[in-house]
């Protein structure tokens, strides 16, 4: 609500003649976009090494979400052995009802030396299995019950 007040004061001071609904809508949009995590908010959550040690998938999460009970933002990176270059594979989220995310919520299973299945399991969402081919950096997403 403070942001809406600032916009209302600014519109009055510079005589923009904005209507109340316009001010409220602009304030709501700004507050929602300002609440998303920035790059510096993300921290490494876990790393999953391929069986042949040639690749690893790094999971980053923005641990301090500014909106209580909102989904946690997650990024997946591919890193090849003997290099520090990271390739962003994709972003997703995990809805866990405001509870702390643990290794029980984000797990991995290497199908073979080039394919990993990362399981996201949250209290407020169906399980999501992200299958990554580390050689081609391709991803597929499955809605399936993840194995315990």
mmCIF file of C-alpha atoms in Angstrom:
data_model
loop_
_atom_site.group_PDB
_atom_site.id
_atom_site.type_symbol
_atom_site.label_atom_id
_atom_site.label_comp_id
_atom_site.label_asym_id
_atom_site.label_seq_id
_atom_site.Cartn_x
_atom_site.Cartn_y
_atom_site.Cartn_z
ATOM 1 C CA UNK A 1 0.000 0.000 0.000
ATOM 2 C CA UNK A 2 2.949 2.344 0.518
ATOM 3 C CA UNK A 3 3.808 2.081 -3.170
ATOM 4 C CA UNK A 4 0.276 3.076 -4.171
ATOM 5 C CA UNK A 5 0.492 6.095 -1.879
ATOM 6 C CA UNK A 6 3.771 7.152 -3.490
ATOM 7 C CA UNK A 7 2.270 6.895 -6.984
ATOM 8 C CA UNK A 8 -0.807 8.849 -5.886
ATOM 9 C CA UNK A 9 1.367 11.614 -4.363
ATOM 10 C CA UNK A 10 3.556 11.748 -7.478
ATOM 11 C CA UNK A 11 0.537 11.983 -9.776
ATOM 12 C CA UNK A 12 -0.827 14.841 -7.657
ATOM 13 C CA UNK A 13 2.514 16.680 -7.541
ATOM 14 C CA UNK A 14 3.099 16.558 -11.297
ATOM 15 C CA UNK A 15 -0.599 16.865 -12.191
ATOM 16 C CA UNK A 16 -0.868 13.632 -14.182
ATOM 17 C CA UNK A 17 -4.595 13.443 -13.510
ATOM 18 C CA UNK A 18 -4.535 9.645 -13.164
ATOM 19 C CA UNK A 19 -7.750 8.024 -12.062
ATOM 20 C CA UNK A 20 -7.829 6.066 -8.789
ATOM 21 C CA UNK A 21 -8.230 2.690 -10.603
ATOM 22 C CA UNK A 22 -5.209 3.496 -12.783
ATOM 23 C CA UNK A 23 -3.094 4.339 -9.743
ATOM 24 C CA UNK A 24 -4.196 1.167 -7.949
ATOM 25 C CA UNK A 25 -3.530 -1.003 -11.027
ATOM 26 C CA UNK A 26 -0.084 0.522 -11.598
ATOM 27 C CA UNK A 27 0.820 0.107 -7.943
ATOM 28 C CA UNK A 28 -0.315 -3.518 -7.916
ATOM 29 C CA UNK A 29 1.679 -4.341 -11.051
ATOM 30 C CA UNK A 30 4.809 -2.665 -9.719
ATOM 31 C CA UNK A 31 4.566 -4.395 -6.366
ATOM 32 C CA UNK A 32 4.155 -7.829 -7.970
ATOM 33 C CA UNK A 33 7.082 -7.391 -10.348
ATOM 34 C CA UNK A 34 9.281 -5.949 -7.609
ATOM 35 C CA UNK A 35 8.722 -9.014 -5.431
ATOM 36 C CA UNK A 36 10.360 -11.509 -7.799
ATOM 37 C CA UNK A 37 13.858 -12.759 -6.971
ATOM 38 C CA UNK A 38 16.832 -11.045 -8.568
ATOM 39 C CA UNK A 39 19.931 -12.879 -9.799
ATOM 40 C CA UNK A 40 21.725 -12.205 -6.521
ATOM 41 C CA UNK A 41 18.893 -13.862 -4.560
ATOM 42 C CA UNK A 42 19.654 -17.297 -5.998
ATOM 43 C CA UNK A 43 21.991 -19.657 -4.160
ATOM 44 C CA UNK A 44 23.138 -23.172 -4.912
ATOM 45 C CA UNK A 45 20.777 -25.715 -3.382
ATOM 46 C CA UNK A 46 22.329 -28.962 -4.620
ATOM 47 C CA UNK A 47 24.554 -30.432 -7.336
ATOM 48 C CA UNK A 48 23.931 -33.742 -9.073
ATOM 49 C CA UNK A 49 27.018 -35.377 -10.664
ATOM 50 C CA UNK A 50 26.715 -37.790 -13.579
ATOM 51 C CA UNK A 51 27.929 -41.353 -12.896
ATOM 52 C CA UNK A 52 30.880 -40.823 -15.264
ATOM 53 C CA UNK A 53 31.680 -37.447 -13.573
ATOM 54 C CA UNK A 54 31.635 -35.626 -16.953
ATOM 55 C CA UNK A 55 28.594 -33.460 -16.211
ATOM 56 C CA UNK A 56 26.754 -31.978 -13.304
ATOM 57 C CA UNK A 57 23.390 -30.351 -12.923
ATOM 58 C CA UNK A 58 23.299 -27.485 -10.442
ATOM 59 C CA UNK A 59 20.027 -26.552 -8.782
ATOM 60 C CA UNK A 60 19.754 -22.985 -7.520
ATOM 61 C CA UNK A 61 16.937 -21.639 -5.443
ATOM 62 C CA UNK A 62 15.934 -18.213 -4.201
ATOM 63 C CA UNK A 63 15.631 -19.158 -0.512
ATOM 64 C CA UNK A 64 14.188 -15.948 0.842
ATOM 65 C CA UNK A 65 10.936 -15.405 -1.001
ATOM 66 C CA UNK A 66 9.429 -12.058 -0.076
ATOM 67 C CA UNK A 67 5.854 -13.333 -0.271
ATOM 68 C CA UNK A 68 5.004 -15.883 2.416
ATOM 69 C CA UNK A 69 3.660 -19.187 1.110
ATOM 70 C CA UNK A 70 4.482 -18.339 -2.498
ATOM 71 C CA UNK A 71 6.315 -20.873 -4.704
ATOM 72 C CA UNK A 72 10.103 -21.011 -4.514
ATOM 73 C CA UNK A 73 11.904 -19.991 -7.708
ATOM 74 C CA UNK A 74 14.301 -22.647 -9.026
ATOM 75 C CA UNK A 75 16.958 -22.574 -11.755
ATOM 76 C CA UNK A 76 18.691 -25.543 -13.349
ATOM 77 C CA UNK A 77 22.192 -25.241 -14.813
ATOM 78 C CA UNK A 78 24.369 -27.673 -16.729
ATOM 79 C CA UNK A 79 28.110 -27.637 -16.019
ATOM 80 C CA UNK A 80 30.603 -29.757 -17.913
ATOM 81 C CA UNK A 81 33.528 -31.289 -16.057
ATOM 82 C CA UNK A 82 36.742 -29.209 -16.005
ATOM 83 C CA UNK A 83 34.977 -25.956 -16.838
ATOM 84 C CA UNK A 84 33.334 -23.251 -14.836
ATOM 85 C CA UNK A 85 30.888 -22.295 -17.604
ATOM 86 C CA UNK A 86 27.291 -22.808 -16.620
ATOM 87 C CA UNK A 87 24.463 -23.185 -19.119
ATOM 88 C CA UNK A 88 21.009 -22.213 -17.925
ATOM 89 C CA UNK A 89 18.713 -25.118 -18.758
ATOM 90 C CA UNK A 90 15.546 -23.564 -17.451
ATOM 91 C CA UNK A 91 13.591 -22.142 -14.559
ATOM 92 C CA UNK A 92 10.647 -23.511 -12.652
ATOM 93 C CA UNK A 93 9.065 -23.213 -9.232
ATOM 94 C CA UNK A 94 8.210 -25.409 -6.285
ATOM 95 C CA UNK A 95 5.012 -24.860 -4.283
ATOM 96 C CA UNK A 96 5.635 -26.257 -0.798
ATOM 97 C CA UNK A 97 3.046 -24.422 1.344
ATOM 98 C CA UNK A 98 5.637 -22.122 2.901
ATOM 99 C CA UNK A 99 7.627 -25.026 4.369
ATOM 100 C CA UNK A 100 11.407 -25.184 4.062
ATOM 101 C CA UNK A 101 12.536 -26.965 0.900
ATOM 102 C CA UNK A 102 14.791 -29.956 1.623
ATOM 103 C CA UNK A 103 16.439 -32.781 -0.316
ATOM 104 C CA UNK A 104 13.140 -34.634 0.045
ATOM 105 C CA UNK A 105 11.550 -32.012 -2.223
ATOM 106 C CA UNK A 106 14.259 -31.956 -4.911
ATOM 107 C CA UNK A 107 15.806 -35.312 -5.776
ATOM 108 C CA UNK A 108 17.751 -36.751 -8.692
ATOM 109 C CA UNK A 109 18.063 -40.116 -10.363
ATOM 110 C CA UNK A 110 20.569 -40.741 -13.134
ATOM 111 C CA UNK A 111 18.954 -42.984 -15.737
ATOM 112 C CA UNK A 112 22.310 -43.402 -17.482
ATOM 113 C CA UNK A 113 25.511 -41.348 -17.762
ATOM 114 C CA UNK A 114 23.830 -38.755 -20.007
ATOM 115 C CA UNK A 115 20.271 -38.559 -18.661
ATOM 116 C CA UNK A 116 19.141 -37.318 -15.256
ATOM 117 C CA UNK A 117 15.640 -37.149 -13.868
ATOM 118 C CA UNK A 118 15.119 -34.390 -11.305
ATOM 119 C CA UNK A 119 12.002 -34.743 -9.220
ATOM 120 C CA UNK A 120 10.278 -31.717 -7.710
ATOM 121 C CA UNK A 121 7.791 -32.666 -5.030
ATOM 122 C CA UNK A 122 5.923 -29.970 -3.121
ATOM 123 C CA UNK A 123 3.017 -29.928 -0.698
ATOM 124 C CA UNK A 124 0.903 -27.760 -3.032
ATOM 125 C CA UNK A 125 1.677 -29.286 -6.405
ATOM 126 C CA UNK A 126 1.702 -32.551 -8.259
ATOM 127 C CA UNK A 127 5.105 -34.146 -8.595
ATOM 128 C CA UNK A 128 7.060 -32.865 -11.559
ATOM 129 C CA UNK A 129 9.837 -34.881 -13.155
ATOM 130 C CA UNK A 130 12.313 -32.907 -15.242
ATOM 131 C CA UNK A 131 14.305 -35.175 -17.553
ATOM 132 C CA UNK A 132 17.560 -33.651 -18.811
ATOM 133 C CA UNK A 133 19.847 -35.005 -21.527
ATOM 134 C CA UNK A 134 23.193 -33.502 -20.489
ATOM 135 C CA UNK A 135 24.828 -34.157 -23.871
ATOM 136 C CA UNK A 136 22.267 -32.225 -25.932
ATOM 137 C CA UNK A 137 21.077 -29.997 -23.049
ATOM 138 C CA UNK A 138 17.487 -30.881 -23.891
ATOM 139 C CA UNK A 139 14.718 -30.987 -21.305
ATOM 140 C CA UNK A 140 11.360 -32.667 -21.049
ATOM 141 C CA UNK A 141 8.881 -32.300 -18.206
ATOM 142 C CA UNK A 142 6.619 -35.067 -16.989
ATOM 143 C CA UNK A 143 3.728 -34.889 -14.561
ATOM 144 C CA UNK A 144 4.266 -38.159 -12.777
ATOM 145 C CA UNK A 145 4.499 -39.523 -9.294
ATOM 146 C CA UNK A 146 8.166 -39.491 -8.346
ATOM 147 C CA UNK A 147 9.588 -42.618 -6.817
ATOM 148 C CA UNK A 148 10.407 -42.400 -3.112
#
